[in-house]
mmCIF file of C-alpha atoms in Angstrom:
data_model
loop_
_atom_site.group_PDB
_atom_site.id
_atom_site.type_symbol
_atom_site.label_atom_id
_atom_site.label_comp_id
_atom_site.label_asym_id
_atom_site.label_seq_id
_atom_site.Cartn_x
_atom_site.Cartn_y
_atom_site.Cartn_z
ATOM 1 C CA GLY A 134 125.096 78.047 98.481
ATOM 2 C CA ALA A 135 121.868 76.458 97.355
ATOM 3 C CA VAL A 136 119.525 78.688 95.382
ATOM 4 C CA VAL A 137 115.764 78.438 95.190
ATOM 5 C CA SER A 138 113.711 80.501 92.790
ATOM 6 C CA GLN A 139 110.016 81.180 92.676
ATOM 7 C CA HIS A 140 107.821 82.352 89.845
ATOM 8 C CA PRO A 141 105.980 84.591 89.605
ATOM 9 C CA SER A 142 107.151 87.026 92.265
ATOM 10 C CA TRP A 143 103.727 88.605 92.353
ATOM 11 C CA VAL A 144 100.376 87.923 90.754
ATOM 12 C CA ILE A 145 96.992 89.611 90.740
ATOM 13 C CA CYS A 146 93.978 87.588 89.700
ATOM 14 C CA LYS A 147 90.222 87.720 89.693
ATOM 15 C CA SER A 148 88.175 85.792 92.189
ATOM 16 C CA GLY A 149 87.345 82.313 90.921
ATOM 17 C CA THR A 150 90.438 81.845 88.799
ATOM 18 C CA SER A 151 93.326 79.479 89.482
ATOM 19 C CA VAL A 152 96.906 80.516 89.968
ATOM 20 C CA LYS A 153 100.018 78.374 89.661
ATOM 21 C CA ILE A 154 103.225 79.171 91.540
ATOM 22 C CA GLU A 155 106.486 77.454 90.656
ATOM 23 C CA CYS A 156 109.345 76.685 92.998
ATOM 24 C CA ARG A 157 112.673 75.591 91.545
ATOM 25 C CA SER A 158 115.931 74.467 93.083
ATOM 26 C CA LEU A 159 118.576 75.823 90.744
ATOM 27 C CA ASP A 160 121.785 74.113 91.773
ATOM 28 C CA PHE A 161 120.759 71.088 93.780
ATOM 29 C CA GLN A 162 118.256 68.296 93.775
ATOM 30 C CA ALA A 163 115.413 68.980 96.150
ATOM 31 C CA THR A 164 114.137 65.706 97.494
ATOM 32 C CA THR A 165 111.702 67.573 99.689
ATOM 33 C CA MET A 166 109.985 70.895 99.203
ATOM 34 C CA PHE A 167 107.815 72.806 101.597
ATOM 35 C CA TRP A 168 105.137 75.392 101.028
ATOM 36 C CA TYR A 169 104.458 78.127 103.541
ATOM 37 C CA ARG A 170 101.975 80.913 103.762
ATOM 38 C CA GLN A 171 102.762 84.184 105.462
ATOM 39 C CA PHE A 172 100.295 86.929 106.312
ATOM 40 C CA PRO A 173 101.604 90.478 106.847
ATOM 41 C CA LYS A 174 103.680 90.758 110.011
ATOM 42 C CA GLN A 175 102.965 87.158 110.888
ATOM 43 C CA SER A 176 104.896 83.942 110.975
ATOM 44 C CA LEU A 177 105.397 81.356 108.277
ATOM 45 C CA MET A 178 102.672 78.759 108.421
ATOM 46 C CA LEU A 179 103.600 75.384 107.001
ATOM 47 C CA MET A 180 100.967 74.325 104.465
ATOM 48 C CA ALA A 181 102.352 71.108 103.073
ATOM 49 C CA THR A 182 105.391 68.951 102.551
ATOM 50 C CA SER A 183 106.052 67.394 99.179
ATOM 51 C CA ASN A 184 108.493 64.678 98.310
ATOM 52 C CA GLU A 185 109.474 64.127 94.714
ATOM 53 C CA GLY A 186 107.254 61.585 93.034
ATOM 54 C CA SER A 187 104.744 61.203 95.827
ATOM 55 C CA LYS A 188 101.635 62.941 97.095
ATOM 56 C CA ALA A 189 102.056 65.957 99.281
ATOM 57 C CA THR A 190 101.367 65.782 102.994
ATOM 58 C CA TYR A 191 99.138 68.630 104.097
ATOM 59 C CA GLU A 192 99.050 70.236 107.510
ATOM 60 C CA GLN A 193 95.861 70.139 109.471
ATOM 61 C CA GLY A 194 93.387 72.760 108.282
ATOM 62 C CA VAL A 195 94.875 73.147 104.809
ATOM 63 C CA GLU A 196 92.481 72.150 102.020
ATOM 64 C CA LYS A 197 94.311 69.808 99.682
ATOM 65 C CA ASP A 198 91.713 70.247 96.949
ATOM 66 C CA LYS A 199 92.173 73.986 97.027
ATOM 67 C CA PHE A 200 95.945 74.058 97.251
ATOM 68 C CA LEU A 201 97.182 71.521 94.731
ATOM 69 C CA ILE A 202 100.837 70.614 95.054
ATOM 70 C CA ASN A 203 102.843 68.748 92.473
ATOM 71 C CA HIS A 204 106.484 67.727 92.863
ATOM 72 C CA ALA A 205 107.100 65.972 89.585
ATOM 73 C CA SER A 206 110.864 66.401 89.448
ATOM 74 C CA LEU A 207 113.776 66.872 91.802
ATOM 75 C CA THR A 208 114.030 70.528 90.886
ATOM 76 C CA LEU A 209 110.439 71.681 90.547
ATOM 77 C CA SER A 210 107.383 71.859 92.738
ATOM 78 C CA THR A 211 104.218 73.737 91.914
ATOM 79 C CA LEU A 212 101.434 75.102 94.070
ATOM 80 C CA THR A 213 98.126 75.779 92.370
ATOM 81 C CA VAL A 214 95.577 77.848 94.215
ATOM 82 C CA THR A 215 92.280 76.748 92.710
ATOM 83 C CA SER A 216 89.206 78.966 92.546
ATOM 84 C CA ALA A 217 91.043 81.701 94.380
ATOM 85 C CA HIS A 218 89.143 84.080 96.659
ATOM 86 C CA PRO A 219 90.218 87.323 98.338
ATOM 87 C CA GLU A 220 90.938 85.478 101.595
ATOM 88 C CA ASP A 221 93.597 83.492 99.719
ATOM 89 C CA SER A 222 95.575 86.690 99.217
ATOM 90 C CA SER A 223 98.876 86.154 100.970
ATOM 91 C CA PHE A 224 102.626 85.734 100.601
ATOM 92 C CA TYR A 225 103.455 82.172 99.579
ATOM 93 C CA ILE A 226 106.998 80.952 100.159
ATOM 94 C CA CYS A 227 108.513 77.648 99.196
ATOM 95 C CA SER A 228 111.613 76.060 100.596
ATOM 96 C CA ALA A 229 113.679 73.152 99.467
ATOM 97 C CA ARG A 230 115.841 70.593 101.151
ATOM 98 C CA GLY A 231 117.950 68.151 99.285
ATOM 99 C CA ASN A 232 121.267 66.721 98.339
ATOM 100 C CA GLN A 233 124.322 68.470 97.094
ATOM 101 C CA ALA A 234 127.637 66.763 96.463
ATOM 102 C CA GLY A 235 126.396 63.651 98.156
ATOM 103 C CA GLY A 236 125.341 65.380 101.360
ATOM 104 C CA THR A 237 121.898 65.909 102.784
ATOM 105 C CA TYR A 238 121.007 69.271 104.163
ATOM 106 C CA ASN A 239 119.008 69.845 107.269
ATOM 107 C CA GLU A 240 118.784 73.460 106.274
ATOM 108 C CA GLN A 241 115.871 74.598 104.204
ATOM 109 C CA PHE A 242 116.621 77.092 101.467
ATOM 110 C CA PHE A 243 113.816 79.525 100.876
ATOM 111 C CA GLY A 244 112.531 80.957 97.671
ATOM 112 C CA PRO A 245 111.910 84.708 97.392
ATOM 113 C CA GLY A 246 108.177 84.284 97.774
ATOM 114 C CA THR A 247 105.121 85.034 95.654
ATOM 115 C CA ARG A 248 102.657 87.722 96.615
ATOM 116 C CA LEU A 249 99.174 86.705 95.555
ATOM 117 C CA THR A 250 96.393 89.275 95.448
ATOM 118 C CA VAL A 251 92.896 88.073 94.608
ATOM 119 C CA LEU A 252 90.464 90.785 93.634
ATOM 120 C CA GLY B 60 102.040 68.433 116.277
ATOM 121 C CA GLU B 61 104.814 70.733 117.364
ATOM 122 C CA ASN B 62 103.951 74.101 118.889
ATOM 123 C CA VAL B 63 106.640 76.762 118.993
ATOM 124 C CA GLU B 64 106.153 79.926 121.012
ATOM 125 C CA GLN B 65 108.385 82.952 120.673
ATOM 126 C CA HIS B 66 108.875 86.033 122.848
ATOM 127 C CA PRO B 67 108.925 88.958 122.687
ATOM 128 C CA SER B 68 106.961 89.860 119.578
ATOM 129 C CA THR B 69 108.717 93.207 119.322
ATOM 130 C CA LEU B 70 112.035 94.315 120.726
ATOM 131 C CA SER B 71 113.809 97.666 120.552
ATOM 132 C CA VAL B 72 117.402 98.084 121.692
ATOM 133 C CA GLN B 73 119.991 100.798 121.483
ATOM 134 C CA GLU B 74 122.840 100.218 119.099
ATOM 135 C CA GLY B 75 125.609 98.346 120.857
ATOM 136 C CA ASP B 76 123.313 96.705 123.375
ATOM 137 C CA SER B 77 122.423 93.025 123.415
ATOM 138 C CA ALA B 78 119.173 91.470 122.243
ATOM 139 C CA VAL B 79 117.714 88.189 123.461
ATOM 140 C CA ILE B 80 114.843 86.295 121.871
ATOM 141 C CA LYS B 81 113.383 83.217 123.508
ATOM 142 C CA CYS B 82 111.464 80.248 122.137
ATOM 143 C CA THR B 83 109.821 77.219 123.657
ATOM 144 C CA TYR B 84 108.709 74.062 121.934
ATOM 145 C CA SER B 85 106.360 71.282 122.853
ATOM 146 C CA ASP B 86 107.567 68.136 121.095
ATOM 147 C CA SER B 87 110.414 66.477 122.979
ATOM 148 C CA ALA B 88 111.356 64.652 119.772
ATOM 149 C CA SER B 89 112.438 67.908 118.127
ATOM 150 C CA ASN B 90 116.193 68.033 117.871
ATOM 151 C CA TYR B 91 117.086 70.678 115.313
ATOM 152 C CA PHE B 92 116.524 74.367 115.988
ATOM 153 C CA PRO B 93 117.341 76.955 113.335
ATOM 154 C CA TRP B 94 116.972 80.706 113.542
ATOM 155 C CA TYR B 95 116.008 82.775 110.528
ATOM 156 C CA LYS B 96 116.249 86.480 109.817
ATOM 157 C CA GLN B 97 113.731 88.015 107.466
ATOM 158 C CA GLU B 98 113.981 91.540 106.167
ATOM 159 C CA LEU B 99 110.879 93.241 104.864
ATOM 160 C CA GLY B 100 109.647 91.662 101.637
ATOM 161 C CA LYS B 101 112.542 89.230 101.465
ATOM 162 C CA ARG B 102 113.049 85.544 102.019
ATOM 163 C CA PRO B 103 114.068 84.151 105.400
ATOM 164 C CA GLN B 104 117.789 83.600 105.764
ATOM 165 C CA LEU B 105 119.343 81.103 108.141
ATOM 166 C CA ILE B 106 121.605 82.856 110.639
ATOM 167 C CA ILE B 107 122.436 80.087 113.077
ATOM 168 C CA ASP B 108 121.202 76.673 114.083
ATOM 169 C CA ILE B 109 121.736 74.206 116.899
ATOM 170 C CA ARG B 110 121.222 70.508 117.291
ATOM 171 C CA SER B 111 120.031 68.775 120.405
ATOM 172 C CA ASN B 112 123.387 67.276 121.268
ATOM 173 C CA VAL B 113 124.838 70.754 121.782
ATOM 174 C CA GLY B 114 123.949 73.212 124.519
ATOM 175 C CA GLU B 115 125.380 76.351 122.977
ATOM 176 C CA LYS B 116 126.690 77.559 119.661
ATOM 177 C CA LYS B 117 128.297 80.863 118.774
ATOM 178 C CA ASP B 118 129.068 82.630 115.529
ATOM 179 C CA GLN B 119 130.679 86.021 115.988
ATOM 180 C CA ARG B 120 128.008 88.290 117.516
ATOM 181 C CA ILE B 121 125.294 85.660 117.418
ATOM 182 C CA ALA B 122 124.828 82.793 119.844
ATOM 183 C CA VAL B 123 122.114 80.266 120.488
ATOM 184 C CA THR B 124 121.538 78.284 123.674
ATOM 185 C CA LEU B 125 119.401 75.199 124.082
ATOM 186 C CA ASN B 126 117.899 73.644 127.186
ATOM 187 C CA LYS B 127 116.377 70.328 126.140
ATOM 188 C CA THR B 128 115.056 69.514 129.576
ATOM 189 C CA ALA B 129 113.076 72.726 129.725
ATOM 190 C CA LYS B 130 112.385 72.665 125.982
ATOM 191 C CA HIS B 131 113.492 76.176 125.311
ATOM 192 C CA PHE B 132 116.161 77.839 123.229
ATOM 193 C CA SER B 133 117.301 81.409 122.874
ATOM 194 C CA LEU B 134 119.009 83.684 120.382
ATOM 195 C CA HIS B 135 121.525 86.196 121.673
ATOM 196 C CA ILE B 136 122.809 89.067 119.565
ATOM 197 C CA THR B 137 125.582 91.148 121.077
ATOM 198 C CA GLU B 138 126.851 94.581 120.020
ATOM 199 C CA THR B 139 123.728 95.126 117.962
ATOM 200 C CA GLN B 140 123.917 97.223 114.811
ATOM 201 C CA PRO B 141 121.152 98.959 112.810
ATOM 202 C CA GLU B 142 121.471 96.319 110.095
ATOM 203 C CA ASP B 143 120.388 93.726 112.630
ATOM 204 C CA SER B 144 116.911 95.265 112.455
ATOM 205 C CA ALA B 145 114.598 92.611 110.977
ATOM 206 C CA VAL B 146 112.102 89.963 111.961
ATOM 207 C CA TYR B 147 113.627 86.893 113.547
ATOM 208 C CA PHE B 148 111.969 83.490 113.558
ATOM 209 C CA CYS B 149 112.898 80.449 115.557
ATOM 210 C CA ALA B 150 111.914 77.002 114.376
ATOM 211 C CA ALA B 151 111.924 73.443 115.601
ATOM 212 C CA SER B 152 112.248 70.264 113.624
ATOM 213 C CA ILE B 153 112.567 66.556 114.026
ATOM 214 C CA VAL B 154 115.498 65.977 111.727
ATOM 215 C CA VAL B 155 114.189 62.827 110.133
ATOM 216 C CA GLY B 156 110.696 64.254 109.589
ATOM 217 C CA ASN B 157 112.186 67.535 108.526
ATOM 218 C CA GLN B 158 109.145 69.804 108.732
ATOM 219 C CA PHE B 159 109.964 73.148 110.307
ATOM 220 C CA TYR B 160 107.505 74.652 112.715
ATOM 221 C CA PHE B 161 108.141 78.346 113.131
ATOM 222 C CA GLY B 162 107.653 80.613 116.076
ATOM 223 C CA THR B 163 105.533 83.723 115.738
ATOM 224 C CA GLY B 164 108.467 86.008 115.049
ATOM 225 C CA THR B 165 110.193 88.891 116.806
ATOM 226 C CA SER B 166 110.490 92.279 115.180
ATOM 227 C CA LEU B 167 113.842 93.667 116.289
ATOM 228 C CA THR B 168 114.612 97.354 115.932
ATOM 229 C CA VAL B 169 118.104 98.608 116.666
ATOM 230 C CA ILE B 170 118.071 102.320 117.384
ATOM 231 C CA PRO B 171 121.187 104.172 116.190
#
């Protein structure tokens, strides 16, 4: 099956610094990637949708200047949390949808997630 | 946008019993409904999905039903086992648009 990796798996940073999270599709081309945020014991909240080579589409209430998303290639998307604050501490999960062997998945394949802690 | 509601938020069943989780959605254009299982600290895993042209789908002990008129769909797990214990999320999507909107999750505990 399709594999999605995320790096780092966890990160601790000081308030005011920026943190970059990478999401990679390892064995397929991800035409679309999604970024979610999950608080403890809560659901996955869609933050933004990114298509390769174009600007990300952010969900209502998500600050695009704070959560910078880049999808420069068909296998890599990055989420940068700028000027992070303690309230940004959360579990960030990416997912990818794309083509494999000429087909197009409806299924989203999730990365393992990144736990961000801002001190 | 789409609003997906999920009930119950927690569910405890005895091993061997059945578990049912229900979701409703608001956008009549949604036509793809996956269910994900998430174990603590791990990524969500797709367990079953259904498209709007089908009313029911079954895969061994897991089944999903869809009522498009009422805009609700349900997950049924029969002969539950302790390893079924996890958080389950439903989601709705317009296939072309592709964004998934998740329900609030159900924490299922199967008591041995």
